[in-house]
Tab-separated table of C-alpha atoms and ligand atoms in Angstrom:
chain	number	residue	atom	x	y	z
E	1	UNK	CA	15.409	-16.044	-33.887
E	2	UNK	CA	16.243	-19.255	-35.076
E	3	UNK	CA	18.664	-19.603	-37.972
E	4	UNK	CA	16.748	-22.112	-39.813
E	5	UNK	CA	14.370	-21.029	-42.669
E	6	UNK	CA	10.847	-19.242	-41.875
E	7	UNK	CA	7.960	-21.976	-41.019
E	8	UNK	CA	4.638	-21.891	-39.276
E	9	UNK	CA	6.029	-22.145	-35.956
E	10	UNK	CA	7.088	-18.512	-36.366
E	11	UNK	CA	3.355	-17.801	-35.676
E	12	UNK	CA	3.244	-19.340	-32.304
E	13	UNK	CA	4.379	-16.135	-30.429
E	14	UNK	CA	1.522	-14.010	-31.815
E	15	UNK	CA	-1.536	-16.624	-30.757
E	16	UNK	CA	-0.317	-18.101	-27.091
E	17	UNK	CA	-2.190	-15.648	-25.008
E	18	UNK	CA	-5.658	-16.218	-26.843
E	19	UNK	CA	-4.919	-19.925	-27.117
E	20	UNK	CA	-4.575	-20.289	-23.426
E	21	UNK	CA	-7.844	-18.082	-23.147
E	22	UNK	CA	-9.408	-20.592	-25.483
E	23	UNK	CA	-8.160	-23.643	-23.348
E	24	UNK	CA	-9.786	-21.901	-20.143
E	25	UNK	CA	-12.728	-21.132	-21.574
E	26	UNK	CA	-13.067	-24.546	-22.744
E	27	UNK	CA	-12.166	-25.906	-19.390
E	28	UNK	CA	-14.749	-24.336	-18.003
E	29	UNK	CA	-17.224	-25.723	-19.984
E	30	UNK	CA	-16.711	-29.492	-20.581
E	31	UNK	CA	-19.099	-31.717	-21.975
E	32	UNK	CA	-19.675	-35.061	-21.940
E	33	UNK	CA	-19.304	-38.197	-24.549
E	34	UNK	CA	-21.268	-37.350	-27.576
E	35	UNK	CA	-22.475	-34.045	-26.430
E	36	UNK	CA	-19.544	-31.863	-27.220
E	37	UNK	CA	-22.218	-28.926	-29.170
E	38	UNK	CA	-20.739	-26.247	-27.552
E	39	UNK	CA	-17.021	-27.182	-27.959
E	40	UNK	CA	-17.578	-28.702	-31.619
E	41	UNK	CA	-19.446	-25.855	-32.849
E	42	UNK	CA	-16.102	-23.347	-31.582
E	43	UNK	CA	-13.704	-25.581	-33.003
E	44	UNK	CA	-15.745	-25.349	-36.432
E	45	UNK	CA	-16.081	-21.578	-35.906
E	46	UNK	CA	-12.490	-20.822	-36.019
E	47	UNK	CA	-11.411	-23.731	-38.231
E	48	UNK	CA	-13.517	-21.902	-40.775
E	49	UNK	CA	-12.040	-18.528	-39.787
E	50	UNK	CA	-8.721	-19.807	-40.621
E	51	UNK	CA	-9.426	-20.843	-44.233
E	52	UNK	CA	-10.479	-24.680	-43.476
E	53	UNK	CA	-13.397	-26.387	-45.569
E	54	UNK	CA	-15.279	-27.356	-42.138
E	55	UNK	CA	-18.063	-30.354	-41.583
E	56	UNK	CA	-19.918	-30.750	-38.749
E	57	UNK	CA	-21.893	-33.498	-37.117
E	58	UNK	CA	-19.290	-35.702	-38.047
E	59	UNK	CA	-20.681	-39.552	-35.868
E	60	UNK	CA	-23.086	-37.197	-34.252
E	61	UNK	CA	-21.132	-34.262	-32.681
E	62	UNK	CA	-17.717	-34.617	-34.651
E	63	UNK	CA	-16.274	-32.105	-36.594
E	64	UNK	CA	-13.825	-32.310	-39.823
E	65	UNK	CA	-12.005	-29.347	-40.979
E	66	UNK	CA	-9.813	-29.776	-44.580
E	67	UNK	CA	-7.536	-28.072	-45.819
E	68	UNK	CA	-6.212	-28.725	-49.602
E	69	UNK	CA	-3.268	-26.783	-50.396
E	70	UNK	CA	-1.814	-28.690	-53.545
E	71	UNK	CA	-0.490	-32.166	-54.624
E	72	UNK	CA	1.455	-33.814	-51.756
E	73	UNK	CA	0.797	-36.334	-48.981
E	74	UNK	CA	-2.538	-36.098	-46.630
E	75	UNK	CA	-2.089	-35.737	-43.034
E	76	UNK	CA	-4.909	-36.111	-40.642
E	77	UNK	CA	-4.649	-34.305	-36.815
E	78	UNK	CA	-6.862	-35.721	-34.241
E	79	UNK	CA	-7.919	-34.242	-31.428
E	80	UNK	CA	-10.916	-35.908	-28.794
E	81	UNK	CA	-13.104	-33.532	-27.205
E	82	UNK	CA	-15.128	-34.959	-24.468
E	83	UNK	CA	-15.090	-34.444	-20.584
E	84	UNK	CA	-15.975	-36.987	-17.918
E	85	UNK	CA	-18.072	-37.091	-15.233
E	86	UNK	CA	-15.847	-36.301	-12.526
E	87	UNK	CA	-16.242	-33.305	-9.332
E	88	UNK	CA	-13.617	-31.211	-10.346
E	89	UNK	CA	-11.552	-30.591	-7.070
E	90	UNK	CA	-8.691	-28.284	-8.745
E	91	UNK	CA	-9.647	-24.894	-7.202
E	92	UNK	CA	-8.451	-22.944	-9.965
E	93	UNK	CA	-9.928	-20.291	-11.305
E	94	UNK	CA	-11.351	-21.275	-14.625
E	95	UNK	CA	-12.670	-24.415	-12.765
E	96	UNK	CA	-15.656	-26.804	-14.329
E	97	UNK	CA	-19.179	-24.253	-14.071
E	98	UNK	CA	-20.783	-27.811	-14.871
E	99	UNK	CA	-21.191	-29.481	-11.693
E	100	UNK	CA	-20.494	-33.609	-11.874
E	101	UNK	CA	-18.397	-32.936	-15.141
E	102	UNK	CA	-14.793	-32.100	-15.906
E	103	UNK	CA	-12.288	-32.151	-18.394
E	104	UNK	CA	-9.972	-34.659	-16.259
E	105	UNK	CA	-8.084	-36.593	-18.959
E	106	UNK	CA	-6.959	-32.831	-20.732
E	107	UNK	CA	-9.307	-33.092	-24.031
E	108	UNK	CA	-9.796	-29.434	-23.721
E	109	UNK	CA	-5.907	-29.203	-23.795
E	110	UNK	CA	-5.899	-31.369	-27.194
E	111	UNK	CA	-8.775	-29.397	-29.027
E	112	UNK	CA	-6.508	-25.757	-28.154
E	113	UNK	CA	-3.254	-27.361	-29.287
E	114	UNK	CA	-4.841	-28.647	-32.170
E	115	UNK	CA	-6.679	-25.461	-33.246
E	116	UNK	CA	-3.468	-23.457	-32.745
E	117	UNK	CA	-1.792	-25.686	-35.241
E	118	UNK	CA	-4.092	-24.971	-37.692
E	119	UNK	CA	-4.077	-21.751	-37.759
E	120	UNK	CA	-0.412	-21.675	-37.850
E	121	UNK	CA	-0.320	-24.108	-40.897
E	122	UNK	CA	-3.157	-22.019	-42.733
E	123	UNK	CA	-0.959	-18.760	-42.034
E	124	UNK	CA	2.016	-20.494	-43.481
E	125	UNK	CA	-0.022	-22.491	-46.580
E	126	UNK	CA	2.924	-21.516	-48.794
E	127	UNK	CA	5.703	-23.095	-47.354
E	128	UNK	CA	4.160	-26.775	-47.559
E	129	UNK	CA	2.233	-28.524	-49.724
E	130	UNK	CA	-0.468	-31.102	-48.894
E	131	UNK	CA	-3.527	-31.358	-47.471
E	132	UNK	CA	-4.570	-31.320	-43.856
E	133	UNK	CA	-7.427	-33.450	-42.505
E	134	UNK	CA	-8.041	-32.231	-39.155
E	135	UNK	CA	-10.677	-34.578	-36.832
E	136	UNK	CA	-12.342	-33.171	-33.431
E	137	UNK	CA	-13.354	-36.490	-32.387
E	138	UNK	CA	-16.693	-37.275	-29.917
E	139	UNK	CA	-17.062	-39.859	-27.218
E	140	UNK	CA	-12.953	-41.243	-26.827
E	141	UNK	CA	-13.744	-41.864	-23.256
E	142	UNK	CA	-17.129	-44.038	-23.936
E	143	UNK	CA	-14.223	-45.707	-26.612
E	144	UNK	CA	-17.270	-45.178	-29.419
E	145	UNK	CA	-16.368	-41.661	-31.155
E	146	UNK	CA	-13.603	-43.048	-33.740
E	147	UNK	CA	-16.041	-45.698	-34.805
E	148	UNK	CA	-18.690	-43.503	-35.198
E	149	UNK	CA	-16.846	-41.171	-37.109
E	150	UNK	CA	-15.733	-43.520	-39.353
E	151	UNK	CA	-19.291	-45.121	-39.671
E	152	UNK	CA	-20.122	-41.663	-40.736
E	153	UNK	CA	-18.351	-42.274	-44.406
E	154	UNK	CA	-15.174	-40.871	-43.023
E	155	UNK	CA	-12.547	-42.208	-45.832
E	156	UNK	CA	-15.179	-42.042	-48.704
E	157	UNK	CA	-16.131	-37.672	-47.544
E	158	UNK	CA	-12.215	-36.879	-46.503
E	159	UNK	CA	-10.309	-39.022	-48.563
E	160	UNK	CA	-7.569	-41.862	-47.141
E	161	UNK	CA	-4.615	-40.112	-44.891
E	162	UNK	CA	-1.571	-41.309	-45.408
E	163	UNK	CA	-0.429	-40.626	-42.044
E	164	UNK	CA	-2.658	-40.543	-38.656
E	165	UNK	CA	-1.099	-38.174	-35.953
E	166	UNK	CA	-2.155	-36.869	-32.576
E	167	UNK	CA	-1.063	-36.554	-29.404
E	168	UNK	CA	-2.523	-36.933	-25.546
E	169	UNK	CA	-1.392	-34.910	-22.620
E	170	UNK	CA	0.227	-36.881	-19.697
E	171	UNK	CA	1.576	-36.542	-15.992
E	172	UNK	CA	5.046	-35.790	-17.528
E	173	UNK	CA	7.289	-32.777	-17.136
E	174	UNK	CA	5.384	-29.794	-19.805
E	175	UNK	CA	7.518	-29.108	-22.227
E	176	UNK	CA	8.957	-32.870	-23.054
E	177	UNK	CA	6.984	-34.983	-25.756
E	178	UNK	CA	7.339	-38.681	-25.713
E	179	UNK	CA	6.471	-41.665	-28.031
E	180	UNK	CA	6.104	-45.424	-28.066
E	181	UNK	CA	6.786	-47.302	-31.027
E	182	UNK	CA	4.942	-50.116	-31.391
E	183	UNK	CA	2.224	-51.803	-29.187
E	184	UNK	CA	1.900	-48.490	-27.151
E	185	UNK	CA	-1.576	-48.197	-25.478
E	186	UNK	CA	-3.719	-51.550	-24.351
E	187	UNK	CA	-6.828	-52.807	-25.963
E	188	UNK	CA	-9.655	-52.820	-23.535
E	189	UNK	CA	-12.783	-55.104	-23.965
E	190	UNK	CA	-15.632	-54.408	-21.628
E	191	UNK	CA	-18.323	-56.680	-21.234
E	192	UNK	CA	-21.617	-57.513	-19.667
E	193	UNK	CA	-22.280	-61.238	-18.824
E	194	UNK	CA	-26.187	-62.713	-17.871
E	195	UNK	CA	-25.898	-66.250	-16.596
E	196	UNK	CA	-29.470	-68.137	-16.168
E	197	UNK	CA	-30.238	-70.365	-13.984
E	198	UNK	CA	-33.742	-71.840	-12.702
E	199	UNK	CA	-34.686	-69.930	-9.474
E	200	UNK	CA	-36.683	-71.633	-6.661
E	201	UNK	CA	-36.648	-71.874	-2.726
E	202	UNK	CA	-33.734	-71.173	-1.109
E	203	UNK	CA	-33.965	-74.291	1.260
E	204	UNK	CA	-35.079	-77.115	-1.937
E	205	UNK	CA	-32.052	-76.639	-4.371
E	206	UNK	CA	-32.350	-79.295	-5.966
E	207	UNK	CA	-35.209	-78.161	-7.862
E	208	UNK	CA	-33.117	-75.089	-9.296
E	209	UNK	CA	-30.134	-74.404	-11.185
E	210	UNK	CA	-28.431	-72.072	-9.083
E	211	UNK	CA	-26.836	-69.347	-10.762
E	212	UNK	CA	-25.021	-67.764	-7.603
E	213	UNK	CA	-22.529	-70.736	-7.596
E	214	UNK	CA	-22.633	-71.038	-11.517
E	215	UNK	CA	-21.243	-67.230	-11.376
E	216	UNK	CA	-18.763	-68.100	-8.687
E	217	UNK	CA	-17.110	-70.955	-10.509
E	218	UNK	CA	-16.540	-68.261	-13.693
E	219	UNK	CA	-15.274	-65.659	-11.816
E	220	UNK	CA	-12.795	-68.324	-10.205
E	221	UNK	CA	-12.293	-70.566	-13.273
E	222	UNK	CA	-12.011	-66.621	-15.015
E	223	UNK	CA	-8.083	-66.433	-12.873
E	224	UNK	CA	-7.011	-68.976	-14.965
E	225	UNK	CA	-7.194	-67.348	-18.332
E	226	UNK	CA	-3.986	-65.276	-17.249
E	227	UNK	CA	-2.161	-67.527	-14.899
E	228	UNK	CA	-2.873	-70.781	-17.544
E	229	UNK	CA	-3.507	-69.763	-20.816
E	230	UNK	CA	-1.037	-66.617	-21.293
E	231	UNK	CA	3.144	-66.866	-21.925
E	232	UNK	CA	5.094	-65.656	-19.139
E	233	UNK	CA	6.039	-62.803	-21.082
E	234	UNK	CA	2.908	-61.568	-22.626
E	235	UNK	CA	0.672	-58.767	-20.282
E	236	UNK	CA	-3.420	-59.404	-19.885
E	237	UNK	CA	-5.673	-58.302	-17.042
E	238	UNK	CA	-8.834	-60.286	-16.957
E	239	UNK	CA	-10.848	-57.939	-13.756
E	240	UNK	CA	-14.470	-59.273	-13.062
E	241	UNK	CA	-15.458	-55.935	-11.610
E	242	UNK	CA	-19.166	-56.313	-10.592
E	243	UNK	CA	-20.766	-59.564	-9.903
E	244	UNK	CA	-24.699	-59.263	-8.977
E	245	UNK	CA	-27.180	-61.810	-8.587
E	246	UNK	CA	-30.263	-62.400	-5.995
E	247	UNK	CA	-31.448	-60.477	-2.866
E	248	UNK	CA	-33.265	-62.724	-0.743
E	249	UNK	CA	-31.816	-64.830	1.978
E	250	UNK	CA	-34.278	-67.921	1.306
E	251	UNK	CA	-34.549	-67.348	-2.509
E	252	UNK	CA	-32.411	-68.828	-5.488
E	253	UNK	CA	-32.364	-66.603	-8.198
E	254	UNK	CA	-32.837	-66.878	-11.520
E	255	UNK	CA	-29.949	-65.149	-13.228
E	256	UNK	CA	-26.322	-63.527	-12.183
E	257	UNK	CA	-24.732	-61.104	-14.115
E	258	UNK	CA	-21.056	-60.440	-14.218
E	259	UNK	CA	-19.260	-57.364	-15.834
E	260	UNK	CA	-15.449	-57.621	-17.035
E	261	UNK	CA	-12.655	-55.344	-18.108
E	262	UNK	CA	-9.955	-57.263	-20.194
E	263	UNK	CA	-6.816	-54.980	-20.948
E	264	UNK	CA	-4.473	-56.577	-23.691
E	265	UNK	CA	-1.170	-55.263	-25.738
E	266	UNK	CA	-1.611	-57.793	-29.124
E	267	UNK	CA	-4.120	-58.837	-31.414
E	268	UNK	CA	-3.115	-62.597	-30.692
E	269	UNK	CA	-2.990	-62.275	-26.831
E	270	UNK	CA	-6.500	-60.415	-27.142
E	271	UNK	CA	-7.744	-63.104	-29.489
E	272	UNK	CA	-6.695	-65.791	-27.091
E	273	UNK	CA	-7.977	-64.032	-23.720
E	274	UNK	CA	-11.233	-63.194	-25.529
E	275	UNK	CA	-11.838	-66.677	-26.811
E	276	UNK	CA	-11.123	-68.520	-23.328
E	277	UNK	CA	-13.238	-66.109	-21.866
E	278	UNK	CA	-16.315	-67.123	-23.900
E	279	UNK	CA	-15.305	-70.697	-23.714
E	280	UNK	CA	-15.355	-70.775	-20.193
E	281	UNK	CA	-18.612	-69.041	-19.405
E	282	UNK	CA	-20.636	-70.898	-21.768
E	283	UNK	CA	-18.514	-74.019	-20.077
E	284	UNK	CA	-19.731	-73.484	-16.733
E	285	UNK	CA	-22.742	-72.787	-17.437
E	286	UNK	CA	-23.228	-75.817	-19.462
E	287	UNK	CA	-21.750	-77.610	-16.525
E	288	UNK	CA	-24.433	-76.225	-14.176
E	289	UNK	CA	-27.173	-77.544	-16.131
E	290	UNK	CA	-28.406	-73.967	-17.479
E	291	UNK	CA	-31.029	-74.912	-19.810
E	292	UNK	CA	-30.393	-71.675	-21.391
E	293	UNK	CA	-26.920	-70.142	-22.934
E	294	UNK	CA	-25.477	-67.306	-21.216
E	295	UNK	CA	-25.548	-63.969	-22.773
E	296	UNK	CA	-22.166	-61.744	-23.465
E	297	UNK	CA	-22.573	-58.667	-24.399
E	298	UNK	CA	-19.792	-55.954	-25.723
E	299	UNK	CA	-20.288	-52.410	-23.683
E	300	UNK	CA	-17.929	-50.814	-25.233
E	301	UNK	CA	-14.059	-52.152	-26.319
E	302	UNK	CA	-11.226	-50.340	-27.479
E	303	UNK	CA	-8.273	-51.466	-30.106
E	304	UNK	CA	-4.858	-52.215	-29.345
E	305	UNK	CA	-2.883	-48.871	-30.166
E	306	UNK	CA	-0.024	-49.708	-32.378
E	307	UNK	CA	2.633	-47.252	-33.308
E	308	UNK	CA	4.132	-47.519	-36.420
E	309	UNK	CA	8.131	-48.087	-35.389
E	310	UNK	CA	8.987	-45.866	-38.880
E	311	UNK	CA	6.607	-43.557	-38.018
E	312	UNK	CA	7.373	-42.850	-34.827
E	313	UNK	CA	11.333	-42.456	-35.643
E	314	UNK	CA	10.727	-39.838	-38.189
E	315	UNK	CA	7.808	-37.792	-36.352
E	316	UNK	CA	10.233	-37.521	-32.774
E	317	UNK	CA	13.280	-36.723	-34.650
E	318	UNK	CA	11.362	-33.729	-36.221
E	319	UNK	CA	10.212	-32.983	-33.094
E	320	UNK	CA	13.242	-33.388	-30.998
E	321	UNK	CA	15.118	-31.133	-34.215
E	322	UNK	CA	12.807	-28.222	-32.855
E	323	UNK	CA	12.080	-28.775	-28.872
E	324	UNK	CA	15.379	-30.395	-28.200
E	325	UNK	CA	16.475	-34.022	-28.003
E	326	UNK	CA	16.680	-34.198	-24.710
E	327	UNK	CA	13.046	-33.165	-24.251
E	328	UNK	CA	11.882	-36.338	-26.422
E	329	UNK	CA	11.695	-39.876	-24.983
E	330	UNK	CA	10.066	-43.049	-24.784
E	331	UNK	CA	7.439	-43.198	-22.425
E	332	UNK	CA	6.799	-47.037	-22.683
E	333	UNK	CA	3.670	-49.117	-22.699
E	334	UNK	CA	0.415	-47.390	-20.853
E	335	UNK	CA	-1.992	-49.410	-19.420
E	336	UNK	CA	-4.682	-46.505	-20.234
E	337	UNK	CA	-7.121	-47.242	-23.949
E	338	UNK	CA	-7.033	-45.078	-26.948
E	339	UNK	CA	-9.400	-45.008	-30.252
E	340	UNK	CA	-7.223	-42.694	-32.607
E	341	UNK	CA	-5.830	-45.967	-33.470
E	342	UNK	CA	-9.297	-47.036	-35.407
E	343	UNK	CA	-8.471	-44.089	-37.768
E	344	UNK	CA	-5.545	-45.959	-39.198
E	345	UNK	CA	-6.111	-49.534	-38.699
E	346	UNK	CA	-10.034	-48.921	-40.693
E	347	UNK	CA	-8.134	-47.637	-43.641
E	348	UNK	CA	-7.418	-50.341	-46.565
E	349	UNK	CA	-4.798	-50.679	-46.602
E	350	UNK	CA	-4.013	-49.603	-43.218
E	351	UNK	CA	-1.932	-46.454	-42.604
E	352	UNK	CA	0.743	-46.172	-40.084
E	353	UNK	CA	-0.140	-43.686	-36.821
E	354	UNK	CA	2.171	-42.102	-34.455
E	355	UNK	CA	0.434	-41.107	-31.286
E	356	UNK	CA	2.770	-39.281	-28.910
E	357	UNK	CA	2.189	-38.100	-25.495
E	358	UNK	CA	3.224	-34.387	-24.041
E	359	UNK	CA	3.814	-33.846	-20.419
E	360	UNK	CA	1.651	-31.484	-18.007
E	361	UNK	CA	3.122	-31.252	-14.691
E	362	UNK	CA	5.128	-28.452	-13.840
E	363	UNK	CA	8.629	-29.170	-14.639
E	364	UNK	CA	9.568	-28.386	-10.775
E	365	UNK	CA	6.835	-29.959	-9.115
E	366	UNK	CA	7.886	-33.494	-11.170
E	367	UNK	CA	11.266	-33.094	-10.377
E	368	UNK	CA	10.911	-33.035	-6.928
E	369	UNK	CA	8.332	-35.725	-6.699
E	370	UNK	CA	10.864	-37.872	-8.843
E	371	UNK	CA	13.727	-36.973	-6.608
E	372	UNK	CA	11.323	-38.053	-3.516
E	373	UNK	CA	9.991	-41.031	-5.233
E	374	UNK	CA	6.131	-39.723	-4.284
E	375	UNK	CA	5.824	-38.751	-8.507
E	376	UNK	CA	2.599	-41.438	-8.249
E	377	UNK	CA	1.240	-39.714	-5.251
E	378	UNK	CA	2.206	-36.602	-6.070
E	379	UNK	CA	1.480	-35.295	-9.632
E	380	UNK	CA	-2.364	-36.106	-10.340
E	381	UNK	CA	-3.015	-38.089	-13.539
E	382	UNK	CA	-5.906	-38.618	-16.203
E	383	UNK	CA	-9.193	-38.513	-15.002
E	384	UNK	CA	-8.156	-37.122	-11.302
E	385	UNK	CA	-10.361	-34.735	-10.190
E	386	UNK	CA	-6.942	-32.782	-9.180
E	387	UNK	CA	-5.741	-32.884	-12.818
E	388	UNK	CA	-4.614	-29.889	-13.699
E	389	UNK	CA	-2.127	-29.276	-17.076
E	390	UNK	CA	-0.194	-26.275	-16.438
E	391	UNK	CA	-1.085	-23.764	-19.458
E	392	UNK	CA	2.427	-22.961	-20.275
E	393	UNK	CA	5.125	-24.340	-21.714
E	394	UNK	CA	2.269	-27.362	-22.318
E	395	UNK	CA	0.458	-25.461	-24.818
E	396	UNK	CA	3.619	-24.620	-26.791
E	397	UNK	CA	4.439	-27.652	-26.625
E	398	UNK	CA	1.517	-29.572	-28.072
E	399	UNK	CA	0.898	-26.734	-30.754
E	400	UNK	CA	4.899	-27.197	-31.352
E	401	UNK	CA	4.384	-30.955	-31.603
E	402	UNK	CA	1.338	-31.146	-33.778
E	403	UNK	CA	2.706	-28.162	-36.597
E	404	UNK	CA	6.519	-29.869	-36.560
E	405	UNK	CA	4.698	-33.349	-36.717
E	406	UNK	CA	2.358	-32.401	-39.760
E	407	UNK	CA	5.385	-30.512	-41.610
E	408	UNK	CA	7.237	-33.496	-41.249
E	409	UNK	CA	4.884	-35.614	-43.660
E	410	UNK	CA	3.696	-32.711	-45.459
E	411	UNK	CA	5.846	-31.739	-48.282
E	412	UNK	CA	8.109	-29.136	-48.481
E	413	UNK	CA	7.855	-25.645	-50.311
E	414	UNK	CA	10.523	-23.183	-49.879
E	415	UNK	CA	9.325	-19.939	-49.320
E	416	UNK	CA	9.426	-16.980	-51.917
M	1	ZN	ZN1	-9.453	-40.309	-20.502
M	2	ZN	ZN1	-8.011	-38.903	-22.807
């Protein structure tokens, strides 16, 4: 036993086998963006059953779980829930029974982690003081559940955190937790781009406004926004990923569409790519002739994540005081999206969020692939259909992480 004081990780012993029977049950049954029913109703079931005031159909399939255990700071715990349409191809034996779907990015990892912190912070309500606002967030991978959650009178129902934690599991060795302070996950804007032309014979152009070459000059004028417009040292991806327009040999259509993906790290960088983006569609379509403006439409965009640098600091040292130092590091900047991020940025004034990310891979398996150099070929990542967390020392981990994380903000109460 530890010689440090009694706390709610003293818990974690007695719930790790029906934990990890909870994570492959879940695995088993993933759902998709916004139609987590089966998943949200069991994380409201036991939420309840460990003392939490619980609220479900939180933005549509969300649920809220609150516990109030005296005066002291507010802490909120977020964990995503959905799966994603991928062919599981793991072979293991609590496999995806849903054919097409899969939890692939671990979200059935995050709702077990986070429900075993719960009940380890209910069991040990008199050692802290506080109150817990835990979130089972819909829809992360459509990047539309945090929004809709907080469209759903989030702040005004649950109150203001004053901290937003949560965590993501990653192709890292289980067992280490890492964070990135600052800037940490990209913003992603996705969009959907008609251009309109004037369609007519293939062989008389000059009675049309062609849009096939009006959409080729974006997409090529589009490489400039990067290479032209953007420091040296910033980071933005502008990808024109589907460009469709016309199906006839002899015919000249009468509208392109183009769909982009635009990943950036800072508000100002975003603002800039975003803005040259607009400016030059509408500018080459002006320059065609289009007698009518192009349309640009959001499909779905995600915020910069930003960790708080203070934040951070103080939520990995508590962590690394438990797990070990040398199991906590700094992971860098991932090109990957997040929404937790909305949950402290939408508060006024804004709150400060640490996000961390705890490794899946067995510890052996990464070594090796390290040593080898194959770690990218070797050790499947987020939304493979090989991805495949192993249960243990992950789940300890995360459920370590989240409880140490929450105590750390929460205040203090020395036990009787
Ligand atoms: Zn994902
Ligand atoms: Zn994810």
């Amino acid at each position: 036993m530890p010689a440090t004081p009694p706390t709610a990780l003293d818990g974690l012993a007695a719930v790790k086998e029906e934990l990890a029977e909870l994570y492959r049950d879940l695995h088993t049954h993933p759902e998709l963006s916004f139609e987590e029913h089966r998943t949200a109703a069991e994380a409201a079931r036991r939420a309840a059953s460990y003392g939490y005031e619980v609220t479900t159909g939180v933005g549509r399939t969300g649920v809220v779980a609150v516990l109030a255990n005296g005066a002291g700071p507010a802490v909120l715990l977020r964990a995503d829930m959905d799966a994603l349409p991928v062919k599981e191809a793991t072979g293991l034996p609590y496999a995806s029974a849903t054919e097409g779907v899969m939890h692939a990015c671990g979200h059935d990892m995050h709702v077990t982690c986070l429900l075993g912190a719960l009940k380890l912070l209910a069991d040990a309500r008199d050692t802290w003081s506080g109150r817990i606002v835990a979130v089972f967030q819909p829809a992360e991978e459509a990047g539309q559940g945090a929004k809709e959650v907080l469209a759903d009178r989030f702040y005004e129902r649950f109150g203001t955190p004053d901290v937003v934690l949560g965590q993501h599991v990653a192709p890292l060795p289980a067992g280490t937790v890492g964070a990135h302070a600052g800037p940490a996950f990209a913003a992603t804007d996705a969009m959907s781009v008609r251009m309109y032309g004037r369609g007519g014979h293939g062989s008389r152009p000059e009675t049309t406004v062609d849009p096939v070459v009006m959409a080729a000059s974006t997409v090529m004028r589009l490489q400039t926004v990067v290479s032209r417009e953007i420091a040296g040292g910033e980071t933005a991806v502008v990808t024109v990923g589907a460009l469709r327009a016309g199906n006839q040999h002899n015919i000249i259509p009468d509208e392109a569409e183009l769909r982009l993906n635009i990943r950036t790290y800072t508000p100002e960088v975003r603002a800039r790519v975003l803005a040259a983006v607009d400016r030059i569609i509408r500018g080459e379509a002006a320059t065609a002739g289009a007698e009518r403006e192009p349309e640009i439409t959001e499909v779905d965009s995600f915020p910069v994540l930003v960790n708080d640098g203070d934040a951070v600091q103080k939520t990995m040292a508590a962590i690394g005081a438990v797990i070990g130092e040398e199991r906590v590091m700094d992971p860098g900047q991932v090109t990957g999206s997040e929404d937790v991020g909305n949950f402290a940025t939408s508060a006024e004034p804004e709150v400060p969020l640490c996000y961390w990310l705890f490794g899946g891979a067995d510890p052996a398996k990464a070594a090796a692939a390290q040593r080898a150099g194959t770690f990218e070929r070797d050790i499947p990542s987020n939304h493979s259909p090989s991805f495949a967390p192993l249960i243990e020392p992950t789940l300890s981990t995360g459920v370590t992480a989240l409880v140490t994380a929450a105590l750390a903000w929460l205040d203090g109460r020395p036990r009787e």
